[in-house]
Amino acid sequence: MATGACGIDCSVCRLNLLGECSTCGSGKSIEGAKKRGAQERILGAPCPILACAIDNNVEFCPKDCDDFPCNNFRDKRYPFSEGYLNMQERRRQAPPPSLSPIGERVVVPGEYWHDLANSNMGEICRRAMAVQRSASSVILPFLNSSLLVDAKKREGYVDLAERWVLIDHPLTLLMALVYLLNATEAVPMDQMVGVQELKSAHFFQGPHKLKTGSVLKRYGNNPEGFKNAAMALGGQRVDLADLAFKFTVFPKIPIYYLLWNGDDEFPANLVVLFDKSIEKHLAADSIWGMVNLVSDLLVLGQGISPLIARG
C-alpha cells in the first residue's frame, strides 16, 4: 500500500510516480520495515513517526493511534501543519455524532422528558432496574458507569470518577429515556440472536444497517486495540469468535460484539448479537441507536469520556 504510517498517500505524489521517493508503508508493513532500515543505513536514524508506528504495532497513526497527534508530529512540524493537527485534536475530543439513519442531527423530543416527569418513578425504576434519586430523577446503570437522568432539569449526567458530569450527547440521552419509558418486566434470556432473527429484521437494511463498518475498519487488523476499547467500556469477554465482548448498555440490554481476525485467505469480520428479549423493550429504531452508540464509543476508544460536555 502506498500510504505511509503518517497517513500521507504517496500514490498521489509526483516524486513517488517518478521513482524519486518510495512509500514508507504502514507501521505493520514489509515496506515500512525496509524503509526504516534504509533510513538508518543512509541517514543514520529513521523517521521518528515511522519508527514509533513500527515499535507500537500501529498501522496508520491518524486512524489507529489514540495519541495522535503526538509530539512526533508537532515537534518536527512534518508532514502536517499545526492548524491541521489542532483541528484533529479538537475534533477527536468532541462527542461522537448523534445522527439519525438519514444523517439528521438527533434531538431529544420534549414529550419524552414530559412523559418521564409525569411517570411513576418507582415503577419506572423497578422495570428498568434503575434507582430513584429524587421525585424527578433516576440513576441508571450504563456500560461501566451510571447516568443521572433528571426529568425536571431535562438534563443527563454521567458518573466520571465518582463525579456527575453533564452529558453533551443527545443520542445517549435519547436512548436512556427510551429505555426508561419502555423497559418491561422481561429479563434477559441469555439466548443470543442475530439481527436477521429479530422480528423487525426487515428494518435493518439500507440506511438502517447496523453501524459495524467503522469498528471493523478500526480494529479488523488490530485485535489488541479492540480489546482495549471494549474493556474501557466495561465489556466482558465471552468465548466466541476470535475475540468477543458483552456490553451491558443498560441493565436489560446486553449487546455482543464478535470479531474474527483477518488473514491472507479471509478478511476480518464483525457481527453484533442481541439477547432474545431485546424486542420486548426496544423498537427497531432504538436497537439501531443502541448499536450506533456503542460502535461510536468503540471507535473512539476512550471509554465514556467522549460523552461529556466540554468547556
Short mmCIF file of C-alpha atoms in Angstrom, two decimals, residues 39 46-53 72 76:
data_model
loop_
_atom_site.label_atom_id
_atom_site.label_comp_id
_atom_site.label_asym_id
_atom_site.label_seq_id
_atom_site.Cartn_x
_atom_site.Cartn_y
_atom_site.Cartn_z
CA GLN A 39 16.84 5.34 6.62
CA PRO A 46 14.82 6.57 10.94
CA CYS A 47 11.83 8.84 10.61
CA PRO A 48 10.57 9.08 14.22
CA ILE A 49 6.97 8.72 13.06
CA LEU A 50 7.63 5.52 11.14
CA ALA A 51 9.83 4.09 13.91
CA CYS A 52 7.19 4.82 16.54
CA ALA A 53 4.45 3.22 14.43
CA ASN A 72 6.49 13.28 16.81
CA LYS A 76 9.03 18.26 13.61
#
